[in-house]
C-alpha cells in the first residue's frame, strides 16, 4: 500500500521559534497533500489543502501566515509553524493522495510541544 | 461546522463480541470512508462506500450507508483486543478528495 512518512515524529521547541514538519509520499506521486491538526481525544480538523506547484488553500480560521505550507514536489510537502506559542501544541498529521485515488494515505503524525 | 457526529463516543466490549459504530453527516456526499487510529498514530484507511452503494464488506468489517438518513454504520464482527482504537468516519462531498471527519468512537476490546 501507499506509504506516507512524516518527520520529525516529535518536537519540543521554545515559544517564538519556528518549526518545520515534512510530509513525504514514499511510493507514489502525491498531487494533493492535506494537513490536519488533532487535539487529544478529538477528531481531525483540516487546516489546508496543497496541490503540487500551487499555493495552499486554507480552511476558514487557519492563519496562512502562521502555518506556512509548501508543496514543491510531487513527493514532499512541508508545514512550518512560525513563531510558535504554547497554544500551537498539538498533533499534526499529513495525508496524501493522487488524482486516481479516492482515499487519503496518512502519515504517522508529528507531536509538537511548545514550551 | 460540517463535522459529522459519531456514536457512541466510547464503546467497551469483550473479545469475540461485535462492535457497531454509527456516523451521521450533514451534506450530500460522493463517498463515505472509515478510518482507524491507534493512540498517538496516524490513520489507517479501512473501507470506502460510495453514495450509490448500500452495504460493503471487507473481512470482519461491514459498512452500511443510508443516504436518505445521511447515516452510516461500521460493524466489526468477532472483535479482538487488537481492534482497540479510535474509529472515524469521513465524508467526501466532492472537490479534490477533501474529507470531513466525524467526531470518532473510541473502541476498547477487553480480553
Short mmCIF file of C-alpha atoms in Angstrom, two decimals:
data_model
loop_
_atom_site.label_atom_id
_atom_site.label_comp_id
_atom_site.label_asym_id
_atom_site.label_seq_id
_atom_site.Cartn_x
_atom_site.Cartn_y
_atom_site.Cartn_z
CA UNK A 1 0.00 0.00 0.00
CA UNK A 2 0.91 3.66 -0.29
CA UNK A 3 3.27 4.90 2.38
CA UNK A 4 3.48 8.42 3.75
CA UNK A 5 6.17 9.46 6.19
CA UNK A 6 6.41 12.45 8.49
CA UNK A 7 9.42 13.98 10.13
CA UNK A 8 10.01 14.67 12.91
CA UNK A 9 7.69 12.40 14.89
CA UNK A 10 8.04 14.57 17.96
CA UNK A 11 9.41 18.04 18.54
CA UNK A 12 9.74 20.28 21.57
CA UNK A 13 10.56 23.91 21.00
CA UNK A 14 10.65 27.22 22.82
CA UNK A 15 7.94 29.80 22.37
CA UNK A 16 8.74 32.16 19.49
CA UNK A 17 10.70 29.71 17.40
CA UNK A 18 9.60 28.22 14.08
CA UNK A 19 9.17 24.53 13.46
CA UNK A 20 9.14 22.75 10.12
CA UNK A 21 7.36 19.43 9.61
CA UNK A 22 7.96 17.35 6.49
CA UNK A 23 5.49 15.03 4.82
CA UNK A 24 6.68 12.64 2.12
CA UNK A 25 4.90 10.16 -0.11
CA UNK A 26 7.36 7.32 -0.48
CA UNK A 27 5.96 5.21 -3.29
CA UNK A 28 3.54 7.36 -5.22
CA UNK A 29 3.25 10.84 -6.59
CA UNK A 30 1.03 12.94 -4.37
CA UNK A 31 -0.73 15.55 -6.43
CA UNK A 32 -2.58 16.65 -3.30
CA UNK A 33 -1.47 16.75 0.30
CA UNK A 34 -3.58 17.65 3.30
CA UNK A 35 -2.57 18.97 6.70
CA UNK A 36 -4.66 18.26 9.79
CA UNK A 37 -4.49 19.20 13.41
CA UNK A 38 -5.77 16.96 16.18
CA UNK A 39 -6.25 17.79 19.86
CA UNK A 40 -6.26 14.99 22.45
CA UNK A 41 -9.25 12.68 22.16
CA UNK A 42 -10.72 14.82 19.40
CA UNK A 43 -11.23 14.47 15.69
CA UNK A 44 -9.03 15.70 12.87
CA UNK A 45 -9.53 19.25 11.75
CA UNK A 46 -8.40 20.06 8.23
CA UNK A 47 -6.04 23.01 8.17
CA UNK A 48 -5.18 23.27 4.50
CA UNK A 49 -5.02 21.50 1.18
CA UNK A 50 -1.96 21.81 -1.01
CA UNK A 51 -1.58 20.90 -4.63
CA UNK A 52 1.86 20.43 -6.12
CA UNK A 53 3.20 23.63 -7.58
CA UNK A 54 0.42 25.91 -6.39
CA UNK A 55 -0.50 27.83 -3.27
CA UNK A 56 -2.21 26.01 -0.45
CA UNK A 57 -5.91 26.50 0.23
CA UNK A 58 -6.51 27.20 3.88
CA UNK A 59 -9.63 26.38 5.85
CA UNK A 60 -11.58 29.13 7.49
CA UNK A 61 -9.95 30.29 10.70
CA UNK A 62 -6.48 28.97 9.85
CA UNK A 63 -3.87 31.72 9.60
CA UNK A 64 -1.84 31.23 6.44
CA UNK A 65 0.98 33.44 7.72
CA UNK A 66 1.16 31.37 10.88
CA UNK A 67 1.10 27.97 9.18
CA UNK A 68 3.21 28.12 6.03
CA UNK A 69 2.70 25.26 3.62
CA UNK A 70 4.92 24.42 0.70
CA UNK A 71 4.31 21.61 -1.78
CA UNK A 72 7.27 22.00 -4.08
CA UNK A 73 7.39 18.48 -5.45
CA UNK A 74 5.10 15.52 -6.01
CA UNK A 75 6.56 13.72 -3.02
CA UNK A 76 7.15 16.43 -0.43
CA UNK A 77 5.07 18.97 1.42
CA UNK A 78 6.19 20.98 4.42
CA UNK A 79 4.29 22.74 7.17
CA UNK A 80 6.11 25.47 9.05
CA UNK A 81 4.62 26.72 12.29
CA UNK A 82 6.02 30.22 12.59
CA UNK A 83 6.62 31.95 15.92
CA UNK A 84 5.14 29.00 17.76
CA UNK A 85 3.25 29.53 21.01
CA UNK A 86 2.06 27.04 23.62
CA UNK A 87 -1.44 27.04 22.11
CA UNK A 88 0.06 25.65 18.90
CA UNK A 89 0.98 22.48 20.77
CA UNK A 90 -0.92 19.70 19.06
CA UNK A 91 -0.69 16.58 16.94
CA UNK A 92 -0.19 17.47 13.28
CA UNK A 93 -0.99 14.85 10.66
CA UNK A 94 -0.49 14.98 6.92
CA UNK A 95 -2.09 12.86 4.25
CA UNK A 96 -1.56 12.44 0.55
CA UNK A 97 -3.47 11.30 -2.48
CA UNK A 98 -3.06 11.30 -6.21
CA UNK A 99 -5.62 12.13 -8.86
CA UNK A 100 -6.61 8.49 -9.24
CA UNK A 101 -7.24 7.76 -5.57
CA UNK A 102 -10.43 8.33 -3.65
CA UNK A 103 -8.72 7.68 -0.33
CA UNK A 104 -6.05 9.55 1.54
CA UNK A 105 -2.93 7.92 2.92
CA UNK A 106 -1.90 9.30 6.27
CA UNK A 107 1.47 9.94 7.79
CA UNK A 108 2.18 8.80 11.37
CA UNK A 109 1.80 12.32 12.74
CA UNK A 110 4.06 14.84 14.49
CA UNK A 111 3.55 15.77 18.10
CA UNK A 112 4.52 19.39 18.73
CA UNK A 113 5.05 20.74 22.21
CA UNK A 114 5.77 24.44 22.57
CA UNK A 115 7.16 25.48 25.94
CA UNK B 1 -19.15 23.16 11.31
CA UNK B 2 -19.88 20.41 8.81
CA UNK B 3 -18.28 17.78 11.00
CA UNK B 4 -20.26 14.59 11.34
CA UNK B 5 -21.33 13.04 14.57
CA UNK B 6 -20.45 9.55 15.67
CA UNK B 7 -21.98 7.49 18.38
CA UNK B 8 -21.24 6.11 20.73
CA UNK B 9 -18.30 8.29 21.74
CA UNK B 10 -16.86 5.33 23.58
CA UNK B 11 -17.57 1.63 23.45
CA UNK B 12 -16.19 -1.13 25.62
CA UNK B 13 -16.84 -4.77 24.74
CA UNK B 14 -15.47 -8.23 25.38
CA UNK B 15 -13.31 -10.03 22.86
CA UNK B 16 -15.46 -12.04 20.48
CA UNK B 17 -18.41 -9.67 20.63
CA UNK B 18 -19.49 -7.48 17.75
CA UNK B 19 -18.95 -3.72 17.79
CA UNK B 20 -21.24 -1.30 15.99
CA UNK B 21 -20.45 2.36 15.45
CA UNK B 22 -22.71 4.91 13.81
CA UNK B 23 -21.98 8.04 11.86
CA UNK B 24 -24.28 10.84 10.78
CA UNK B 25 -23.38 13.62 8.39
CA UNK B 26 -24.94 16.78 7.04
CA UNK B 27 -24.28 17.24 3.34
CA UNK B 28 -24.66 15.22 0.16
CA UNK B 29 -21.64 13.03 -0.43
CA UNK B 30 -19.71 11.20 -3.13
CA UNK B 31 -18.48 8.58 -0.72
CA UNK B 32 -18.01 7.85 2.96
CA UNK B 33 -14.89 6.30 4.40
CA UNK B 34 -13.97 4.71 7.69
CA UNK B 35 -10.54 5.10 9.24
CA UNK B 36 -8.88 3.64 12.30
CA UNK B 37 -6.39 5.41 14.55
CA UNK B 38 -4.30 3.77 17.22
CA UNK B 39 -3.38 6.05 20.08
CA UNK B 40 -0.91 8.72 19.03
CA UNK B 41 -0.56 7.39 15.50
CA UNK B 42 -1.72 8.24 12.01
CA UNK B 43 -4.91 7.00 10.41
CA UNK B 44 -5.36 3.78 8.50
CA UNK B 45 -7.98 3.54 5.79
CA UNK B 46 -10.42 0.69 6.40
CA UNK B 47 -13.18 0.84 3.83
CA UNK B 48 -14.88 3.19 1.36
CA UNK B 49 -18.53 3.09 0.38
CA UNK B 50 -19.87 5.14 -2.48
CA UNK B 51 -23.12 7.09 -2.39
CA UNK B 52 -24.82 4.60 -4.72
CA UNK B 53 -23.89 1.64 -2.53
CA UNK B 54 -25.84 0.45 0.47
CA UNK B 55 -23.59 -2.16 2.02
CA UNK B 56 -20.00 -3.26 1.74
CA UNK B 57 -17.90 -5.96 3.37
CA UNK B 58 -14.18 -6.32 3.97
CA UNK B 59 -13.05 -9.20 6.14
CA UNK B 60 -14.64 -8.71 9.56
CA UNK B 61 -15.89 -5.26 8.63
CA UNK B 62 -19.37 -4.48 7.38
CA UNK B 63 -20.38 -0.96 6.42
CA UNK B 64 -23.84 0.29 5.58
CA UNK B 65 -24.87 3.60 4.11
CA UNK B 66 -28.29 5.23 4.14
CA UNK B 67 -28.11 8.43 2.12
CA UNK B 68 -31.75 9.29 2.85
CA UNK B 69 -30.93 9.44 6.55
CA UNK B 70 -27.38 10.70 5.96
CA UNK B 71 -26.01 7.96 8.17
CA UNK B 72 -23.58 5.06 8.07
CA UNK B 73 -22.64 2.24 10.40
CA UNK B 74 -19.50 0.22 10.84
CA UNK B 75 -19.80 -3.28 12.26
CA UNK B 76 -16.75 -5.17 13.42
CA UNK B 77 -17.56 -8.83 13.97
CA UNK B 78 -15.79 -11.18 16.37
CA UNK B 79 -13.75 -8.36 17.84
CA UNK B 80 -10.20 -8.83 19.06
CA UNK B 81 -8.13 -6.96 21.61
CA UNK B 82 -6.06 -5.64 18.68
CA UNK B 83 -9.16 -3.84 17.37
CA UNK B 84 -8.84 -1.40 20.28
CA UNK B 85 -8.50 2.01 18.63
CA UNK B 86 -10.44 5.11 17.64
CA UNK B 87 -12.62 4.83 14.57
CA UNK B 88 -13.56 7.80 12.41
CA UNK B 89 -15.96 8.19 9.56
CA UNK B 90 -15.09 10.74 6.90
CA UNK B 91 -17.20 12.10 4.09
CA UNK B 92 -16.11 13.21 0.65
CA UNK B 93 -18.58 15.75 -0.66
CA UNK B 94 -16.69 16.21 -3.90
CA UNK B 95 -13.92 18.56 -4.87
CA UNK B 96 -10.41 17.21 -4.69
CA UNK B 97 -10.73 14.31 -2.24
CA UNK B 98 -11.28 16.69 0.66
CA UNK B 99 -12.57 14.80 3.70
CA UNK B 100 -14.64 15.93 6.65
CA UNK B 101 -14.10 13.73 9.68
CA UNK B 102 -16.63 12.69 12.28
CA UNK B 103 -16.08 13.02 15.99
CA UNK B 104 -14.88 9.43 16.37
CA UNK B 105 -15.67 6.41 18.50
CA UNK B 106 -13.14 5.05 20.98
CA UNK B 107 -13.40 1.29 20.98
CA UNK B 108 -11.90 -0.82 23.73
CA UNK B 109 -11.93 -4.58 23.36
CA UNK B 110 -11.15 -6.39 26.57
CA UNK B 111 -9.83 -9.90 26.94
#
